[in-house]
Coordinates of C-alpha atoms and ligand atoms in Angstrom, one line a residue:
M2 CA 34.9 90.3 -44.8
A3 CA 33.5 92.7 -42.1
H4 CA 33.5 89.7 -39.8
V5 CA 37.2 89.0 -40.4
T6 CA 38.0 92.7 -39.8
R7 CA 36.2 92.6 -36.4
Q8 CA 38.2 89.5 -35.4
V9 CA 41.4 91.2 -36.4
E10 CA 40.5 94.3 -34.5
E11 CA 39.8 92.3 -31.4
A12 CA 43.1 90.4 -31.8
A13 CA 44.9 93.7 -32.2
A14 CA 43.3 95.1 -29.1
R15 CA 44.3 92.0 -27.1
L16 CA 48.0 92.4 -28.3
N17 CA 48.0 96.1 -27.5
A18 CA 46.8 95.3 -24.0
G19 CA 49.8 93.0 -23.5
G20 CA 48.0 89.8 -24.3
L21 CA 48.8 86.9 -26.6
V22 CA 47.1 85.9 -29.8
A23 CA 47.5 82.7 -31.9
M24 CA 48.2 84.2 -35.4
P25 CA 47.7 82.2 -38.6
T26 CA 50.7 82.3 -41.0
E27 CA 51.3 80.5 -44.2
T28 CA 53.9 78.3 -42.5
V29 CA 52.4 77.4 -39.1
Y30 CA 50.4 79.2 -36.5
G31 CA 52.4 81.6 -34.3
L32 CA 52.0 82.5 -30.6
A33 CA 52.2 86.3 -31.1
A34 CA 52.9 89.1 -28.7
R35 CA 54.0 92.7 -29.2
A36 CA 57.8 92.7 -29.5
D37 CA 58.2 96.0 -27.7
L38 CA 56.3 94.8 -24.5
P39 CA 58.8 92.9 -22.3
E40 CA 56.1 91.4 -20.1
A41 CA 54.1 90.1 -23.1
V42 CA 57.4 88.6 -24.6
A43 CA 58.1 86.9 -21.2
Q44 CA 54.6 85.5 -21.3
V45 CA 55.3 83.9 -24.7
F46 CA 58.2 82.0 -23.2
R47 CA 56.1 81.0 -20.1
M48 CA 53.1 79.8 -22.1
K49 CA 55.2 77.7 -24.4
G50 CA 57.4 76.4 -21.6
R51 CA 60.3 77.5 -23.7
P52 CA 63.8 78.1 -22.3
S53 CA 64.9 81.7 -22.4
T54 CA 68.0 80.6 -24.3
N55 CA 65.9 80.0 -27.4
P56 CA 65.4 83.2 -29.5
L57 CA 62.2 84.4 -31.2
I58 CA 61.5 85.5 -34.7
V59 CA 60.3 89.1 -35.1
H60 CA 57.4 89.4 -37.6
L61 CA 57.0 92.6 -39.6
S62 CA 54.2 93.7 -41.9
D63 CA 56.6 95.1 -44.5
A64 CA 60.3 94.8 -45.4
S65 CA 60.8 98.5 -44.9
E66 CA 60.6 98.0 -41.1
A67 CA 63.7 95.7 -41.1
T68 CA 66.1 98.7 -40.6
A69 CA 64.6 99.3 -37.2
W70 CA 65.9 95.8 -36.1
A71 CA 68.9 95.0 -38.3
A72 CA 72.1 97.0 -37.9
D73 CA 73.4 96.0 -41.3
I74 CA 71.5 94.5 -44.2
P75 CA 73.9 93.2 -46.9
D76 CA 72.9 93.8 -50.5
I77 CA 72.3 90.1 -51.1
A78 CA 69.7 90.1 -48.3
K79 CA 68.0 93.1 -49.8
H80 CA 67.5 91.1 -53.0
L81 CA 66.1 88.2 -51.1
M82 CA 63.7 90.4 -49.1
Q83 CA 62.5 92.0 -52.3
H84 CA 61.9 88.7 -54.0
F85 CA 60.7 86.4 -51.2
W86 CA 59.0 88.7 -48.7
P87 CA 56.2 88.4 -47.8
G88 CA 56.8 84.6 -47.6
P89 CA 58.2 81.6 -45.7
L90 CA 61.8 83.0 -45.4
T91 CA 63.4 84.2 -42.1
L92 CA 66.6 86.1 -42.3
V93 CA 69.1 86.4 -39.4
F94 CA 70.8 89.8 -39.2
Q95 CA 73.2 91.6 -37.0
A96 CA 70.9 93.2 -34.4
R97 CA 70.8 96.9 -33.6
P98 CA 72.0 97.5 -30.1
E99 CA 68.5 98.5 -28.8
V100 CA 66.9 95.2 -29.8
S101 CA 65.8 93.4 -26.6
R102 CA 68.2 90.6 -25.7
H103 CA 65.2 88.7 -24.4
I104 CA 63.9 88.3 -27.9
T105 CA 67.4 87.3 -29.3
A106 CA 68.2 85.1 -26.3
G107 CA 71.2 87.2 -25.5
Q108 CA 72.7 87.0 -29.0
D109 CA 73.6 90.0 -31.1
T110 CA 71.7 88.7 -34.1
V111 CA 68.0 89.0 -34.7
A112 CA 65.7 86.9 -36.9
L113 CA 63.2 88.7 -39.1
R114 CA 60.3 87.6 -41.3
V115 CA 57.3 89.1 -43.2
P116 CA 54.6 86.5 -43.2
A117 CA 52.4 86.2 -46.4
H118 CA 49.1 85.2 -44.7
S119 CA 46.6 88.0 -45.2
L120 CA 45.3 87.9 -41.6
A121 CA 48.9 88.0 -40.2
R122 CA 49.7 91.0 -42.3
Q123 CA 46.4 92.7 -41.4
L124 CA 47.0 92.0 -37.7
I125 CA 50.6 93.4 -37.6
Q126 CA 49.4 96.5 -39.5
A127 CA 46.4 97.0 -37.1
V128 CA 48.7 96.7 -34.1
G129 CA 51.3 99.0 -35.6
H130 CA 54.2 97.2 -34.0
A131 CA 56.3 94.2 -34.9
L132 CA 55.2 90.9 -33.3
V133 CA 57.3 88.1 -31.9
A134 CA 55.8 84.7 -32.8
P135 CA 57.3 81.3 -32.1
S136 CA 55.2 78.3 -33.4
A137 CA 52.1 78.1 -31.2
N138 CA 52.8 74.8 -29.6
R139 CA 54.2 73.8 -26.2
Y140 CA 58.0 73.4 -26.2
M141 CA 59.2 70.3 -28.1
S142 CA 55.7 69.5 -29.4
V143 CA 54.3 69.5 -33.0
S144 CA 53.8 72.9 -34.7
P145 CA 50.1 73.7 -35.4
T146 CA 48.8 74.3 -38.9
T147 CA 45.1 74.8 -38.0
A148 CA 43.3 76.7 -35.2
E149 CA 42.1 73.3 -33.9
H150 CA 45.7 72.2 -33.4
V151 CA 46.3 75.4 -31.3
V152 CA 43.3 74.5 -29.1
T153 CA 44.7 71.1 -28.4
Q154 CA 48.0 72.7 -27.3
F155 CA 46.7 75.5 -25.1
S156 CA 43.2 74.6 -24.0
G157 CA 42.4 76.5 -20.7
E158 CA 45.0 79.2 -21.4
D159 CA 44.2 82.9 -21.8
L160 CA 44.8 83.0 -25.6
L161 CA 42.7 84.5 -28.4
I162 CA 43.0 82.3 -31.5
L163 CA 42.6 84.0 -34.9
D164 CA 41.3 81.3 -37.3
G165 CA 42.9 81.7 -40.7
G166 CA 42.2 78.2 -42.0
P167 CA 44.9 75.6 -42.6
S168 CA 48.4 77.0 -43.2
S169 CA 49.2 76.7 -46.9
V170 CA 52.9 75.8 -46.6
G171 CA 52.6 73.6 -43.4
L172 CA 56.2 73.6 -42.3
E173 CA 58.2 76.3 -40.4
S174 CA 60.0 79.0 -42.5
T175 CA 63.4 78.5 -44.1
I176 CA 66.0 80.3 -41.9
L177 CA 69.1 81.8 -43.5
S178 CA 71.8 83.8 -41.8
A179 CA 72.7 87.0 -43.7
L180 CA 75.6 88.4 -41.7
P181 CA 77.9 91.1 -43.1
G182 CA 81.1 89.7 -44.7
D183 CA 79.8 86.1 -44.5
T184 CA 78.2 83.8 -47.0
L185 CA 74.5 82.9 -46.7
R186 CA 74.0 80.0 -44.4
L187 CA 71.1 77.6 -44.0
L188 CA 70.1 77.5 -40.3
R189 CA 66.8 75.6 -40.8
P190 CA 65.5 74.1 -44.1
G191 CA 61.9 75.0 -45.1
M192 CA 59.8 74.6 -48.2
L193 CA 61.4 77.6 -49.9
D194 CA 63.3 76.4 -53.0
L195 CA 67.0 77.0 -52.3
A196 CA 67.9 76.8 -55.9
A197 CA 65.6 79.8 -56.5
V198 CA 67.3 81.6 -53.5
E199 CA 70.7 81.0 -55.0
V200 CA 69.6 82.4 -58.4
I201 CA 68.3 85.6 -56.8
A202 CA 71.2 85.9 -54.4
G203 CA 73.8 85.2 -57.1
E204 CA 75.7 83.0 -54.7
S205 CA 75.4 79.6 -53.1
V206 CA 73.9 78.9 -49.7
S207 CA 76.2 77.1 -47.3
D208 CA 74.9 74.1 -45.3
D209 CA 77.8 74.6 -42.9
V210 CA 77.0 76.4 -39.6
P211 CA 80.1 77.4 -37.7
D212 CA 80.2 77.4 -33.9
T213 CA 80.1 81.2 -33.9
I214 CA 76.4 81.0 -35.1
R215 CA 74.2 79.5 -32.4
V216 CA 70.8 78.1 -33.6
P217 CA 69.1 77.2 -30.3
G218 CA 65.9 75.2 -30.5
Q219 CA 67.0 72.9 -33.3
H220 CA 67.2 69.9 -31.0
R221 CA 67.6 66.4 -32.2
R222 CA 64.2 65.5 -30.7
H223 CA 61.7 68.2 -31.6
Y224 CA 58.4 68.4 -33.4
A225 CA 57.5 65.1 -31.7
P226 CA 54.0 63.7 -31.1
H227 CA 53.3 61.7 -27.9
T228 CA 52.9 58.4 -29.8
R229 CA 56.1 56.6 -30.7
L230 CA 57.0 57.4 -34.3
C231 CA 59.1 54.9 -36.4
G232 CA 60.4 55.2 -39.9
F233 CA 60.2 52.5 -42.6
S234 CA 60.9 52.1 -46.3
A235 CA 58.2 50.1 -48.2
A236 CA 61.0 48.6 -50.5
D237 CA 62.8 47.0 -47.5
A238 CA 61.5 44.1 -45.5
G239 CA 61.3 44.9 -41.8
A240 CA 59.4 44.9 -38.5
W241 CA 56.8 47.2 -40.0
Q242 CA 55.4 44.3 -42.1
Q243 CA 54.1 42.4 -39.0
D244 CA 52.3 45.6 -37.9
L245 CA 50.1 45.8 -41.1
A246 CA 47.5 43.5 -39.5
D247 CA 47.4 45.4 -36.2
S248 CA 44.5 47.9 -36.0
Q249 CA 46.1 49.8 -33.1
I250 CA 49.0 50.9 -35.3
G251 CA 48.9 54.1 -37.4
W252 CA 50.5 54.9 -40.7
I253 CA 51.7 58.0 -42.6
L254 CA 52.3 57.0 -46.2
C255 CA 54.4 58.7 -48.9
G256 CA 52.8 57.3 -52.1
S257 CA 53.2 53.5 -51.5
P258 CA 50.0 51.6 -52.1
I259 CA 50.1 49.4 -48.9
A260 CA 46.8 48.9 -47.1
P261 CA 47.3 48.4 -43.4
D262 CA 44.4 47.4 -41.0
G263 CA 45.1 50.4 -38.7
P264 CA 44.4 54.1 -39.5
A265 CA 46.5 55.2 -42.5
I266 CA 47.0 58.7 -43.9
Q267 CA 48.2 58.8 -47.5
L268 CA 50.2 62.1 -48.0
G269 CA 51.3 61.2 -51.5
A270 CA 54.7 61.5 -53.2
E271 CA 54.6 65.3 -54.0
A272 CA 56.6 67.3 -51.5
D273 CA 54.6 70.5 -51.3
A274 CA 51.3 68.7 -50.8
Y275 CA 52.9 66.3 -48.3
A276 CA 54.3 69.2 -46.3
R277 CA 50.9 71.0 -46.2
R278 CA 49.3 68.0 -44.4
F279 CA 52.2 66.4 -42.5
Y280 CA 51.7 68.1 -39.1
D281 CA 47.9 67.6 -39.3
A282 CA 48.5 63.8 -39.9
L283 CA 50.6 63.7 -36.7
Y284 CA 47.9 65.5 -34.7
Q285 CA 45.1 63.2 -36.1
L286 CA 47.0 60.0 -35.4
D287 CA 48.3 61.2 -32.0
A288 CA 44.8 61.9 -30.8
R289 CA 43.9 58.2 -31.4
K290 CA 46.3 57.0 -28.7
L291 CA 47.8 54.3 -30.9
K292 CA 50.6 51.9 -30.0
R293 CA 52.9 53.2 -32.7
I294 CA 52.9 55.3 -35.9
W295 CA 54.9 54.0 -38.9
V296 CA 56.1 56.8 -41.3
E297 CA 57.2 55.9 -44.8
R298 CA 60.5 57.5 -45.4
P299 CA 60.3 60.2 -48.2
P300 CA 62.6 60.1 -51.2
E301 CA 66.0 61.7 -51.4
G302 CA 66.2 65.1 -53.2
A303 CA 66.2 68.8 -52.4
R304 CA 62.4 69.2 -52.4
W305 CA 62.1 66.8 -49.5
Q306 CA 65.0 68.3 -47.4
A307 CA 62.8 70.1 -44.9
I308 CA 60.4 67.2 -44.5
R309 CA 63.3 64.8 -43.9
N310 CA 64.7 67.3 -41.3
R311 CA 61.4 67.4 -39.4
L312 CA 61.0 63.6 -39.6
E313 CA 64.5 63.0 -38.2
R314 CA 63.5 65.1 -35.2
A315 CA 60.1 63.4 -34.7
I316 CA 61.1 59.8 -35.1
T317 CA 61.9 58.1 -31.9
P318 CA 65.5 56.9 -31.9
P319 CA 65.9 53.1 -31.8
D320 CA 66.5 51.8 -28.2
Ligands
TXA27 O1 57.5 79.7 -39.8 C1 58.0 80.1 -38.8 O2 59.2 80.6 -38.7 C2 57.1 80.1 -37.6 C3 56.0 81.1 -37.8 C4 55.1 81.3 -36.6 O3 56.5 82.3 -38.2 N1 57.8 80.5 -36.4 C5 58.7 79.6 -35.8 O4 59.3 80.1 -34.6 O5 59.0 78.5 -36.3 P1 60.0 79.1 -33.6 O6 60.3 80.0 -32.4 O7 59.3 77.9 -33.4 O8 61.4 78.8 -34.3 C6 62.3 79.9 -34.4 C7 63.7 79.4 -34.5 C8 64.4 79.2 -33.2 O9 64.2 77.9 -32.7 C9 65.9 79.4 -33.6 O10 66.4 78.2 -34.0 C10 65.8 80.4 -34.7 O11 64.5 80.5 -35.1 N2 66.3 81.7 -34.4 C11 65.6 82.8 -33.9 N3 66.4 83.8 -33.8 C12 67.6 83.4 -34.1 C13 68.9 84.0 -34.1 N4 69.1 85.3 -33.7 N5 70.0 83.3 -34.5 C14 69.8 82.0 -34.9 N6 68.6 81.4 -35.0 C15 67.5 82.1 -34.5
MG28 MG1 58.8 75.9 -33.0

């Protein structure tokens, strides 16, 4: 434990000096900088290669800090914060006027989250300031769920990596907008159970995102590995069948018992376990420089919504 504390102290010192730290969270690793240091925030955009039009999530160590960022916290959001924070839920609020528009990408809303990972909470507490933290990958690349994934993204960069083991959720947080006078809206699905959110909120979550709410960064192609990714259903005959005998083709399976000659990762047919290992499967197979990766399409149903969403963005569109 003393070892961990020293690591956290070192990471906190790095952040306080304006540096960047790869911070483990329960969803994915974040590329963290102090939210109140403009040069450090600018360095986050630079290191990721991320356009300045794509806003950052502000990470807090406790819900009580939200009032320093949000101008108006509707009662429904207070219930959600009480129930789901710390945890994989990001809430988008009306921003206070003093919140840096570099963080919000010029918008008058701000995204807030309290991560549940103990090292993330210790780190934010040790720093004593909120941290911005986009996923610790280069722009349009796969989010990291282990310290090793971060190394493959940023080798050679001046970045301290705090190793907190594999992320327990494995997909990015669920993002909901909680704007005054509006219904709750789903801006990005995550592994949080929306049925449970609706019970706590006492109202339904809308899937509809009007033009007045911009959600930059949710590109059609995102989360993509270098290797071409194709989807298939084991129940349907198709081009995938010819590839079963090709040892240079990789497979990510969702429960079906097929046995290809190439490297195959069985993620199983249970959504939470699948989500935890999905990005790692992409990193593992991508490293093997295969001709193609076939991904078995997951079932319909709410538990698979976030996984289907990431797959839609990772699968190469047909020519
Ligand atoms: O699980 C997560 O949320 C991870 C960990 C590290 O916390 N972070 C993460 O950050 O996924 P990032 O930057 O990769 O994705 C954040 C997304 C942006 O692409 C954008 O769509 C949305 O959050 N976002 C941030 N601020 C927003 C705002 N004010 N309004 C609407 N969407 C916003
Ligand atoms: Mg990201």
